[in-house]
Amino acid sequence: MKCPRCGAWNKAFLPKCERCGAPLEGNDTQKPASWEEAMHKKKPSLSVIQFEQGEEDIAAEPPRSDVYDPEAVDRAELTDELEALQKRRDEGRRRIDQMKDQAERVRRSIREAEIIRPVPEPGDIPASYAGDSAAIRRRQQQRQEAYTAGGQEDAGEISAEQTAYGYFGDPAYERPLAYVDDKDAPVFYDGYTPDSGDQGALTDEEYMPRRIQTRAAREEARESFNPEHRKKNRTTRLLLRLSLVLLCCAAFAVGGVFFARHFVISQGMQLRQDNETRFELTETEVDGHPAHTLTIYGKENATIYLRETQTSYVIADGKVSVTIPDYMWYDTESSTYAVAAETDTMDVTISPYIRYSQEGDQFALEPVTFTIDVPLSPIRLINPSTVRAEVGVSIFEVRINVELGSTVIIDGTDVSTLIRTETGNVSKNVQVLPVGDNTISISVKSKYCRENKMEVTLCRAAQEIPLELNATALTEWNYEPISEEKYTTADTETRAGMNIPTLSGTTLPGAVITVEFPHWGLEQDFTTGDFSFHPLFSSLGNNDVIIRSSYEGMTDSIITHTVYYMPNADVYTRKAWDLDSQYTDLLNYIAMRKGTIYVGTGTVTSIISTSPQMAVMDIGTGGIEKLVMIENSSKTTWSLNTRYRIYGEAYGLYDTMPRLTVRYTYLVEEGQ
């Protein structure tokens, strides 16, 4: 509507102009259409109705305003009403479709069915008539025979009992049937049309009698009503059922065989896939000890189980790697699944199993077999230096060198706690009888090594004249020997500070003691047989002291006692020559320099043997190689590629290299 004041066009239902606010003419009398009242119902105003004795007192509803107010419309309520209306339309449309479908099914049923007068209801038959199923079946058979008999065209020949009835019972209560087309076989129908959705409804073949159209069918139908034939048919049906059961059992057995074959084939394929799993075995080290790494390539997230170690692993990124130190297979102290080994090598077999899911079966893979080296626990004899030695004492100290932490048993006694931490030496005093050979057993089991056993034979000949050294007789001397002349010329205070070696023992009273070794101060008591003397050590290392006991009319008794003479480092190192500067002179005059003490600093480049330990050391400087063969007689065990400072005396040549017997070894720190 156009505003009379400003000329702006406004919506027809607005009472005032949107631009200037002037009232619009004609809106006071305009009323909303009927459909607008139906779609936009206004909320009734609040009114109070009082019910008194008279209906005339009911308050009248206030008049409604005829002016349409769009702001007063409840849009939420209007939306709900529209949704409800749409639901009712959909429901009505669905019900109309159902009724159309039902009407169509009814029309189709009427069009396709031949409606015949239905069978009388049970209520229409007198109670006195109980019915006879045999008579009914017989009459039905006769009726069918009469209808299908060849050459009979006169229906009048049919007896009254054979008249076409819808219900073959007593003729007094039966009514004739009417057929639409007599050229086809009759269809007996009682007027009931089963619904397609009825679960209990019968099909046409189940509900209606079968039509008899051929002579063979008529003969079969005629024989089927014979009692004897029915008996035969019963036997036949029983045999057919039995045959059917046997056939089902056979089919089930065949199916089971095929299923079992499929299962076996599938398992075989699975095993074949497992056998294609790739293994890779490599040698490595764990904390400096030999080890092997087994890498298995297989299906992602599959679980690998190792039977020997009883551990499981999950394949990630297509593989799983398992590193097992070699000592885990033979060191029973470090592993629960280890087997004690007594040979230098050991064959190891790992049996892996694979499982592709937590609920799946576990399949065996091809075993992995390899050979490992079994190291022997190291033993270095110190006293005696060989496995067989002649001794002349009843108590002998057996001393060996082993690795720290080893289990050591000497002559049946566990001396593991007596191992000296700074050197690894351990010793035990054993009894030696004058009966010839005395066998002393030694057993050492080091960590990650197999047990090492050895026997030391201490020979003490049978003696006609008893001769023994005291159990405390010295076996090692680290001080400079003191001669008799030096001792006699020294004053009392100097003598008190001297370290003098002494050997003492006992023999048969009256026997004469003779010492076949440089010595002085031999003293002997003929009444008791005790004796003592001071040996003079002239060479470094082992010194054999021979003692003889003689008695008239008896065979002499002889004992040989070995003493290791090595002056202390303060005395020994002061006599050392520099090996680097004297290297050429030592090579040229090795015979003349034998026994001369040298000092050198170098790196162990290779180890030749371990018992005794022999190695090659390079003492050269400035890029000039100077190799020396060194034999270890010190208390330090050398390591490869380690730098030491050594002190030792010249011994000879070894393949164009000077050979030294090292007495003292000191580790050289880096940078020195």
XYZ file of C-alpha atoms in Angstrom:
672
model
C 0.000 0.000 0.000
C 1.294 3.432 -0.897
C 1.774 5.970 1.889
C -0.283 9.126 1.271
C 2.369 11.286 2.926
C 5.765 10.160 1.640
C 4.666 7.942 -1.247
C 6.577 4.881 -0.014
C 5.120 1.459 -0.647
C 4.376 -0.668 2.407
C 3.000 -4.147 3.019
C -0.773 -4.310 3.017
C -1.167 -5.519 6.579
C 0.927 -2.707 8.120
C -1.156 -0.063 9.976
C 1.542 2.646 9.605
C 4.205 3.584 7.100
C 7.612 2.095 7.739
C 9.368 5.266 6.566
C 7.406 8.182 8.001
C 4.970 6.508 10.441
C 1.830 7.981 8.894
C -1.352 5.854 9.245
C -2.287 3.917 6.151
C -5.845 4.253 4.881
C -8.085 1.211 4.589
C -6.304 -1.008 7.137
C -8.844 -0.477 9.891
C -11.567 -2.228 7.936
C -9.318 -4.884 6.326
C -9.815 -8.315 7.817
C -7.546 -11.364 7.466
C -8.690 -14.122 5.147
C -10.128 -17.353 6.461
C -6.985 -19.313 5.653
C -4.949 -16.691 7.503
C -7.119 -17.145 10.579
C -6.604 -20.908 10.373
C -2.855 -20.659 9.939
C -2.238 -17.819 12.354
C -4.305 -18.404 15.418
C -3.956 -15.814 18.056
C -3.683 -16.644 21.693
C -6.911 -15.932 23.517
C -6.812 -13.240 26.089
C -7.049 -14.213 29.725
C -10.650 -14.301 30.960
C -12.189 -15.536 34.194
C -15.436 -17.493 33.978
C -17.538 -17.904 37.082
C -20.115 -20.658 37.219
C -23.110 -19.707 39.330
C -26.548 -21.246 39.703
C -27.698 -19.608 36.441
C -26.003 -20.007 33.084
C -26.946 -16.451 32.222
C -24.386 -15.199 34.712
C -21.429 -16.638 32.713
C -19.135 -13.793 31.792
C -18.944 -13.173 28.076
C -15.620 -13.460 26.289
C -14.220 -10.040 25.436
C -14.410 -9.199 21.788
C -11.368 -9.990 19.613
C -9.570 -7.380 17.694
C -10.013 -7.664 13.975
C -6.652 -6.023 13.248
C -3.991 -8.544 12.254
C -0.849 -8.243 14.386
C 2.067 -10.327 12.936
C 4.201 -9.735 16.036
C 1.671 -11.613 18.184
C 2.062 -14.861 16.197
C 3.612 -17.740 18.210
C 6.013 -19.109 15.619
C 7.111 -22.117 17.713
C 3.491 -23.255 18.133
C 2.862 -22.680 14.441
C 5.882 -24.838 13.543
C 4.660 -27.661 15.800
C 1.243 -27.552 14.163
C 2.762 -27.717 10.678
C 4.906 -30.722 11.630
C 1.874 -32.503 13.144
C -0.130 -31.793 9.985
C 2.646 -33.255 7.822
C 2.760 -36.413 9.981
C -1.010 -36.855 9.644
C -0.746 -36.494 5.861
C 2.018 -39.122 5.685
C 0.065 -41.508 7.904
C -3.078 -41.067 5.786
C -1.118 -41.664 2.595
C 0.400 -44.872 4.060
C -3.020 -46.189 5.139
C -4.513 -45.455 1.717
C -1.679 -47.438 0.078
C -2.324 -50.364 2.436
C -6.043 -50.399 1.630
C -5.340 -50.247 -2.104
C -2.950 -53.155 -1.820
C -5.433 -55.190 0.224
C -8.232 -54.461 -2.266
C -5.987 -55.497 -5.154
C -5.166 -58.797 -3.442
C -8.861 -59.441 -2.841
C -9.707 -58.712 -6.498
C -6.894 -60.968 -7.683
C -8.034 -63.777 -5.397
C -11.635 -63.494 -6.650
C -10.489 -63.361 -10.261
C -8.180 -66.387 -10.078
C -10.232 -68.719 -7.824
C -13.205 -70.889 -8.857
C -15.737 -70.286 -6.165
C -17.610 -73.496 -5.324
C -20.142 -73.941 -2.661
C -18.224 -74.457 0.533
C -18.196 -77.562 2.637
C -20.872 -77.518 5.292
C -19.765 -76.310 8.639
C -19.612 -78.864 11.420
C -22.614 -77.193 13.001
C -24.787 -78.023 9.977
C -24.245 -81.795 10.408
C -26.245 -83.589 13.063
C -24.437 -84.625 16.159
C -25.442 -88.256 15.528
C -23.314 -88.297 12.405
C -19.749 -89.045 13.494
C -18.310 -89.284 9.953
C -16.317 -92.083 8.419
C -12.915 -91.127 7.018
C -12.573 -94.481 5.260
C -15.986 -94.118 3.633
C -15.190 -90.581 2.604
C -11.891 -91.630 1.054
C -13.593 -94.602 -0.703
C -16.376 -92.411 -2.121
C -13.817 -89.842 -3.233
C -11.877 -92.571 -5.023
C -15.034 -93.868 -6.710
C -16.010 -90.374 -7.760
C -12.636 -89.750 -9.319
C -12.652 -93.143 -11.065
C -16.109 -92.411 -12.467
C -15.013 -89.028 -13.707
C -11.766 -90.180 -15.310
C -12.848 -93.628 -16.594
C -12.267 -93.972 -20.333
C -15.362 -94.485 -22.560
C -17.884 -93.451 -19.872
C -19.711 -90.438 -21.106
C -23.086 -91.035 -19.575
C -23.161 -89.360 -16.252
C -26.402 -91.075 -15.435
C -24.591 -94.339 -14.785
C -23.037 -92.855 -11.697
C -24.757 -94.110 -8.646
C -26.333 -91.878 -6.149
C -23.470 -92.569 -3.776
C -21.011 -91.378 -6.453
C -22.737 -88.085 -7.136
C -20.398 -85.086 -7.222
C -20.476 -83.594 -3.820
C -18.228 -81.052 -2.227
C -18.081 -83.131 0.935
C -17.864 -86.940 0.516
C -19.840 -88.099 3.480
C -23.419 -89.123 4.024
C -25.432 -88.175 0.869
C -28.285 -87.001 3.051
C -26.154 -84.156 4.320
C -24.165 -83.369 1.185
C -24.883 -80.763 -1.441
C -24.015 -81.003 -5.179
C -21.023 -79.093 -6.547
C -21.156 -76.666 -9.446
C -18.230 -76.510 -11.899
C -17.306 -73.559 -14.033
C -15.735 -75.636 -16.823
C -16.303 -79.379 -16.926
C -13.552 -80.107 -19.444
C -10.879 -79.905 -16.737
C -10.558 -81.970 -13.608
C -12.612 -80.790 -10.652
C -11.072 -78.462 -8.134
C -12.333 -79.031 -4.644
C -12.270 -75.672 -2.897
C -14.005 -74.634 0.291
C -13.958 -70.906 -0.333
C -11.015 -70.054 1.915
C -8.275 -67.942 0.374
C -5.172 -67.933 2.575
C -3.394 -64.667 3.070
C 0.117 -64.491 1.610
C 1.439 -63.372 4.986
C -0.192 -66.241 6.892
C 2.651 -68.512 8.086
C 0.294 -71.434 8.637
C -1.422 -71.206 5.235
C -1.171 -74.123 2.842
C -0.143 -73.813 -0.771
C -2.412 -74.778 -3.627
C -0.661 -78.109 -4.073
C -0.920 -78.852 -0.326
C -4.535 -77.730 0.073
C -6.191 -78.874 -3.186
C -6.323 -82.486 -4.449
C -3.978 -83.393 -7.267
C -5.527 -83.510 -10.706
C -5.574 -86.861 -12.407
C -5.067 -86.352 -16.115
C -3.300 -89.465 -17.520
C -4.091 -93.183 -17.468
C -0.783 -93.978 -15.692
C -1.653 -91.425 -13.058
C -5.143 -92.921 -12.725
C -3.719 -96.415 -12.276
C -1.290 -95.162 -9.643
C -4.072 -93.298 -7.868
C -6.339 -96.395 -8.022
C -3.602 -98.572 -6.474
C -2.776 -95.988 -3.815
C -6.178 -96.536 -2.196
C -5.604 -100.317 -1.918
C -4.799 -101.363 1.718
C -2.208 -103.905 0.623
C -0.606 -101.376 -1.628
C -0.578 -98.859 1.190
C 1.272 -101.411 3.348
C 3.808 -101.902 0.593
C 4.092 -98.156 0.217
C 4.728 -97.854 3.941
C 7.652 -100.288 3.668
C 8.895 -98.449 0.626
C 8.667 -95.118 2.388
C 10.541 -96.580 5.367
C 13.283 -97.825 3.061
C 13.369 -94.483 1.329
C 13.693 -92.689 4.654
C 16.466 -95.055 5.735
C 18.219 -94.501 2.419
C 17.809 -90.766 2.851
C 19.339 -90.943 6.360
C 22.245 -93.010 5.072
C 22.699 -90.592 2.211
C 22.754 -87.669 4.633
C 25.314 -89.458 6.818
C 27.451 -90.166 3.783
C 27.188 -86.545 2.688
C 28.137 -85.436 6.186
C 31.134 -87.780 6.183
C 32.242 -86.548 2.777
C 31.858 -82.972 3.964
C 33.932 -83.788 7.039
C 36.635 -85.324 4.866
C 36.692 -82.251 2.630
C 36.792 -79.979 5.679
C 39.643 -81.963 7.227
C 41.503 -81.913 3.920
C 41.015 -78.173 3.644
C 42.256 -77.741 7.227
C 45.335 -79.851 6.591
C 46.050 -78.009 3.363
C 45.628 -74.665 5.103
C 47.961 -75.768 7.879
C 50.464 -76.932 5.331
C 50.291 -73.564 3.603
C 50.755 -71.877 6.947
C 53.815 -73.978 7.699
C 55.122 -73.264 4.254
C 54.745 -69.556 4.861
C 56.481 -69.897 8.224
C 59.365 -71.787 6.622
C 59.823 -68.857 4.275
C 60.529 -66.607 7.264
C 64.088 -65.356 6.900
C 66.726 -65.641 9.631
C 69.985 -63.768 9.931
C 72.725 -64.678 12.440
C 75.647 -62.318 13.108
C 78.534 -62.254 15.583
C 78.841 -59.315 17.955
C 80.019 -58.368 21.463
C 78.242 -57.512 24.696
C 80.388 -55.716 27.300
C 83.504 -57.085 25.652
C 82.258 -60.685 25.605
C 81.429 -62.647 22.434
C 77.742 -62.738 21.491
C 75.407 -63.589 18.602
C 72.512 -61.551 17.241
C 69.560 -63.438 15.749
C 67.416 -61.323 13.410
C 64.034 -62.755 12.351
C 62.125 -61.176 9.466
C 58.399 -61.924 9.443
C 54.853 -60.606 9.497
C 54.222 -57.321 11.296
C 53.021 -57.600 14.935
C 53.598 -61.359 14.994
C 54.952 -62.783 18.267
C 58.221 -64.735 18.260
C 58.805 -67.158 21.141
C 62.237 -68.706 21.818
C 61.798 -72.006 23.604
C 65.355 -72.257 25.029
C 65.368 -68.783 26.602
C 61.603 -68.806 27.327
C 61.243 -65.247 26.074
C 58.825 -63.616 23.616
C 59.352 -60.749 21.193
C 57.024 -58.794 18.868
C 58.027 -58.150 15.262
C 58.162 -54.408 14.561
C 59.032 -52.830 11.215
C 59.164 -56.310 9.696
C 61.851 -57.781 11.953
C 62.960 -58.494 15.500
C 66.583 -58.732 16.709
C 67.658 -60.727 19.741
C 71.232 -60.453 21.066
C 72.371 -63.216 23.409
C 75.905 -63.337 24.894
C 77.613 -66.652 24.277
C 78.228 -67.234 27.973
C 74.461 -67.418 28.550
C 74.534 -70.883 26.954
C 77.280 -72.480 29.098
C 77.738 -70.332 32.234
C 75.308 -71.837 34.749
C 76.022 -69.066 37.259
C 74.857 -66.348 34.870
C 71.943 -68.107 33.173
C 69.157 -70.422 34.269
C 68.978 -72.181 30.898
C 72.740 -72.688 30.502
C 74.248 -76.154 30.131
C 77.669 -76.848 31.620
C 80.239 -77.315 28.860
C 83.458 -79.306 29.074
C 84.845 -78.720 25.581
C 86.350 -75.763 23.750
C 83.265 -75.385 21.537
C 79.553 -75.864 22.013
C 76.697 -76.392 19.553
C 73.728 -74.136 20.259
C 70.206 -74.663 18.909
C 67.465 -72.022 19.103
C 63.884 -73.194 18.473
C 61.707 -70.206 17.461
C 57.909 -70.311 17.344
C 55.628 -67.752 15.689
C 52.071 -66.701 16.493
C 50.206 -64.244 14.278
C 47.522 -63.212 16.811
C 46.839 -63.529 20.513
C 44.020 -66.009 19.917
C 45.787 -67.869 17.101
C 47.812 -71.039 17.221
C 51.572 -71.157 17.626
C 53.639 -72.591 14.776
C 57.166 -73.980 14.945
C 59.788 -72.399 12.698
C 62.984 -73.963 11.454
C 65.543 -74.308 14.304
C 68.662 -72.139 14.191
C 71.938 -73.961 14.959
C 75.406 -72.451 15.385
C 78.686 -73.121 17.229
C 80.243 -70.952 19.918
C 83.655 -70.935 21.602
C 83.796 -71.735 25.299
C 86.784 -69.975 26.951
C 88.703 -71.731 29.680
C 89.184 -70.111 33.077
C 92.786 -68.793 33.168
C 95.289 -70.243 35.671
C 98.929 -69.136 35.953
C 101.221 -71.167 38.173
C 103.563 -69.136 40.346
C 104.809 -71.691 42.867
C 105.695 -74.186 41.630
C 106.316 -72.749 38.158
C 105.661 -76.113 36.483
C 103.064 -78.796 36.995
C 105.746 -81.137 38.390
C 108.364 -80.121 40.944
C 110.645 -81.784 43.467
C 110.323 -80.450 46.998
C 112.009 -81.261 50.241
C 109.556 -79.776 52.721
C 106.550 -81.323 54.407
C 104.510 -78.076 54.011
C 104.564 -76.474 50.589
C 102.883 -73.202 49.519
C 101.022 -73.591 46.232
C 100.508 -70.131 44.707
C 98.611 -69.329 41.491
C 97.280 -66.272 39.662
C 93.608 -66.085 38.600
C 91.021 -63.511 37.541
C 89.316 -61.529 40.262
C 85.944 -62.929 41.256
C 86.888 -66.500 40.376
C 85.964 -69.539 42.426
C 89.234 -71.272 43.407
C 89.575 -74.648 45.099
C 93.083 -75.908 45.998
C 93.509 -79.396 47.385
C 89.807 -79.570 48.277
C 89.691 -76.203 50.084
C 87.807 -73.169 48.772
C 90.229 -70.215 48.883
C 88.164 -67.791 46.767
C 88.032 -65.241 49.581
C 91.864 -65.207 49.818
C 92.412 -63.797 46.310
C 94.487 -60.613 46.512
C 92.610 -57.809 44.780
C 95.742 -55.955 43.639
C 97.416 -58.922 41.933
C 94.870 -61.755 41.630
C 97.255 -64.136 43.420
C 96.002 -66.792 45.802
C 97.948 -69.439 47.745
C 97.520 -72.378 50.115
C 99.936 -74.462 52.165
C 99.654 -78.149 51.382
C 101.213 -81.160 53.058
C 103.859 -83.097 51.114
C 104.677 -86.613 52.296
C 108.016 -88.359 51.579
C 106.303 -91.030 49.509
C 107.212 -89.870 46.022
C 104.515 -88.067 44.016
C 101.972 -85.926 45.895
C 99.121 -84.830 43.609
C 97.504 -81.464 44.377
C 94.227 -80.668 42.569
C 93.385 -77.122 41.489
C 89.978 -75.974 40.199
C 89.253 -72.446 38.938
C 85.874 -71.186 37.664
C 86.053 -67.630 36.358
C 83.073 -65.545 35.352
C 81.775 -66.218 31.816
C 84.273 -69.090 31.444
C 84.104 -72.839 31.807
C 85.773 -74.528 34.720
C 89.510 -75.167 34.436
C 91.026 -78.068 36.328
C 94.661 -79.006 36.677
C 96.849 -81.172 38.849
C 100.246 -80.244 40.283
C 102.618 -83.050 41.263
C 104.971 -82.369 44.140
C 107.612 -85.085 44.255
C 109.253 -85.796 47.579
C 111.373 -88.919 47.413
C 111.356 -91.498 50.150
C 114.235 -90.744 52.567
C 116.235 -93.105 54.673
C 117.598 -90.083 56.536
C 114.805 -87.682 57.469
C 115.454 -84.206 56.064
C 112.949 -81.358 56.055
C 112.881 -77.577 55.934
C 110.705 -75.587 58.258
C 107.242 -74.741 57.015
C 108.099 -71.029 57.243
C 111.083 -71.380 54.922
C 111.263 -68.425 52.545
C 110.278 -68.889 48.898
C 110.791 -65.318 47.694
C 113.404 -62.724 48.494
C 113.060 -59.043 47.541
C 116.102 -57.529 49.225
C 119.696 -57.317 48.288
C 121.677 -60.288 49.679
C 124.122 -59.553 52.488
C 127.513 -61.298 52.317
C 129.359 -62.590 55.386
C 132.112 -60.053 54.923
C 129.654 -57.173 54.777
C 127.873 -58.488 57.808
C 131.030 -58.905 59.909
C 132.372 -55.469 59.026
C 129.149 -53.659 59.869
C 128.495 -52.130 63.254
C 125.731 -53.256 65.607
C 123.263 -50.594 64.514
C 123.821 -51.396 60.818
C 123.396 -55.106 61.437
C 120.064 -54.474 63.131
C 118.760 -52.778 60.000
C 119.930 -55.490 57.598
C 117.537 -57.890 55.864
C 119.305 -61.253 55.749
C 117.712 -64.324 54.124
C 117.747 -67.497 56.223
C 116.857 -71.141 55.571
C 116.391 -73.598 58.453
C 115.331 -77.215 58.913
C 115.913 -80.470 60.756
C 117.438 -83.877 60.064
C 118.513 -87.037 61.842
C 120.564 -86.205 64.973
C 124.217 -86.794 64.180
C 123.776 -86.424 60.442
C 125.959 -83.950 58.576
C 124.317 -81.137 56.522
C 125.919 -79.965 53.296
C 124.563 -76.923 51.324
C 125.345 -76.957 47.587
C 124.596 -73.240 47.056
C 126.441 -70.013 47.842
C 125.792 -69.307 51.511
C 127.384 -68.367 54.777
C 126.725 -68.897 58.477
C 125.835 -72.634 58.447
C 124.978 -73.777 61.981
C 123.997 -77.312 63.054
C 122.987 -78.939 66.368
C 123.958 -82.615 66.228
C 121.948 -83.494 69.299
C 118.654 -82.302 67.845
C 119.413 -82.300 64.123
C 118.362 -78.635 63.641
C 120.324 -76.514 61.193
C 120.211 -73.034 59.527
C 122.241 -70.946 57.047
C 122.094 -67.679 54.982
C 121.919 -68.166 51.183
C 123.570 -65.712 48.826
C 121.390 -65.171 45.711
C 123.491 -64.403 42.682
C 120.880 -64.352 39.917
C 117.445 -62.846 39.585
C 114.454 -65.154 39.408
C 114.354 -68.734 40.647
C 117.378 -69.971 42.615
C 117.606 -73.687 43.459
C 119.127 -74.306 46.872
C 120.339 -77.952 47.263
C 120.650 -79.372 50.782
C 122.167 -82.804 51.491
C 122.065 -84.843 54.735
C 124.647 -87.646 55.226
C 124.903 -90.318 57.859
C 127.376 -93.189 58.017
C 125.903 -96.450 56.766
C 122.790 -94.761 55.316
C 121.837 -93.322 51.917
C 122.114 -89.554 51.635
C 118.911 -87.500 51.612
C 118.762 -84.567 49.201
C 116.180 -81.798 48.899
C 116.031 -78.922 46.391
C 114.398 -75.751 47.582
C 113.606 -72.962 45.059
C 113.688 -69.323 46.136
C 112.572 -66.533 43.814
C 115.006 -63.697 44.178
C 113.932 -60.279 43.051
C 115.200 -57.123 44.703
C 112.579 -54.543 45.497
C 111.805 -51.869 42.932
C 113.916 -49.283 44.737
C 116.970 -51.468 44.441
C 116.177 -52.993 41.044
C 115.186 -49.904 39.080
C 118.291 -47.972 40.064
C 120.370 -50.377 37.979
C 118.292 -50.018 34.792
C 119.631 -48.704 31.451
C 117.465 -46.785 28.966
C 116.218 -49.317 26.403
C 115.348 -46.772 23.703
C 118.813 -45.274 23.496
C 120.580 -48.621 23.999
C 118.384 -50.566 21.543
C 121.007 -50.886 18.768
C 123.801 -51.652 21.232
C 121.670 -54.375 22.838
C 121.015 -56.009 19.455
C 124.702 -55.965 18.496
C 126.049 -57.225 21.820
C 123.194 -59.308 23.181
C 125.498 -62.040 24.514
C 127.514 -59.535 26.499
C 124.420 -57.663 27.753
C 122.613 -60.759 29.031
C 121.426 -60.120 32.606
C 121.671 -56.325 32.250
C 118.610 -54.454 33.578
C 116.812 -52.114 31.156
C 113.863 -49.746 31.400
C 111.565 -48.935 28.494
C 108.166 -47.328 27.788
C 105.972 -48.585 24.967
C 102.677 -50.054 23.788
C 101.822 -53.751 23.724
C 101.056 -54.455 20.064
C 100.380 -58.191 20.304
C 100.197 -60.972 22.883
C 101.996 -64.171 21.898
C 101.020 -66.460 24.800
C 99.263 -66.319 28.136
C 101.101 -68.904 30.269
C 103.669 -67.548 30.677
C 102.491 -64.262 29.246
C 104.647 -63.128 26.371
C 104.031 -60.060 24.242
C 105.573 -57.726 21.689
C 106.074 -54.084 22.715
C 106.954 -51.106 20.549
C 109.227 -48.722 22.494
C 110.110 -46.514 19.536
C 109.532 -42.764 19.451
C 109.227 -40.242 16.629
C 107.590 -42.741 14.278
C 110.535 -45.180 14.437
C 109.491 -48.755 15.273
C 111.503 -50.583 17.916
C 110.056 -53.953 18.829
C 110.950 -55.933 21.937
C 109.831 -59.433 22.971
C 108.984 -59.316 26.669
C 108.158 -62.117 29.113
C 105.986 -61.199 32.065
C 107.415 -62.094 35.480
C 105.827 -59.129 37.212
C 102.606 -58.986 39.214
C 100.725 -57.049 36.506
C 98.859 -58.767 33.647
C 99.344 -56.935 30.357
C 96.500 -55.849 28.096
C 96.602 -55.345 24.344
C 97.096 -51.792 22.986
C 97.995 -50.519 26.459
C 101.041 -48.375 27.282
C 103.387 -49.536 30.092
C 106.766 -48.748 31.605
C 108.711 -51.945 32.166
C 111.880 -52.971 34.042
C 113.612 -56.213 33.139
C 116.903 -57.896 32.381
C 118.092 -58.970 28.955
C 117.675 -62.658 28.168
C 118.551 -63.116 24.479
C 117.131 -62.680 20.993
C 113.757 -63.663 19.545
C 113.516 -63.418 15.766
C 115.686 -60.297 15.417
C 114.085 -58.741 18.515
C 115.777 -58.412 21.909
C 114.075 -60.481 24.594
C 113.626 -59.205 28.150
C 112.311 -60.807 31.308
C 110.171 -58.117 32.922
C 110.180 -57.922 36.713
C 108.254 -54.683 37.327
C 105.438 -53.154 35.282
C 103.825 -49.719 35.684
C 100.819 -48.412 33.779
C 101.477 -45.183 31.858
C 98.642 -42.675 31.805
C 97.659 -40.969 28.555
C 99.758 -37.947 27.727
C 102.830 -39.154 29.618
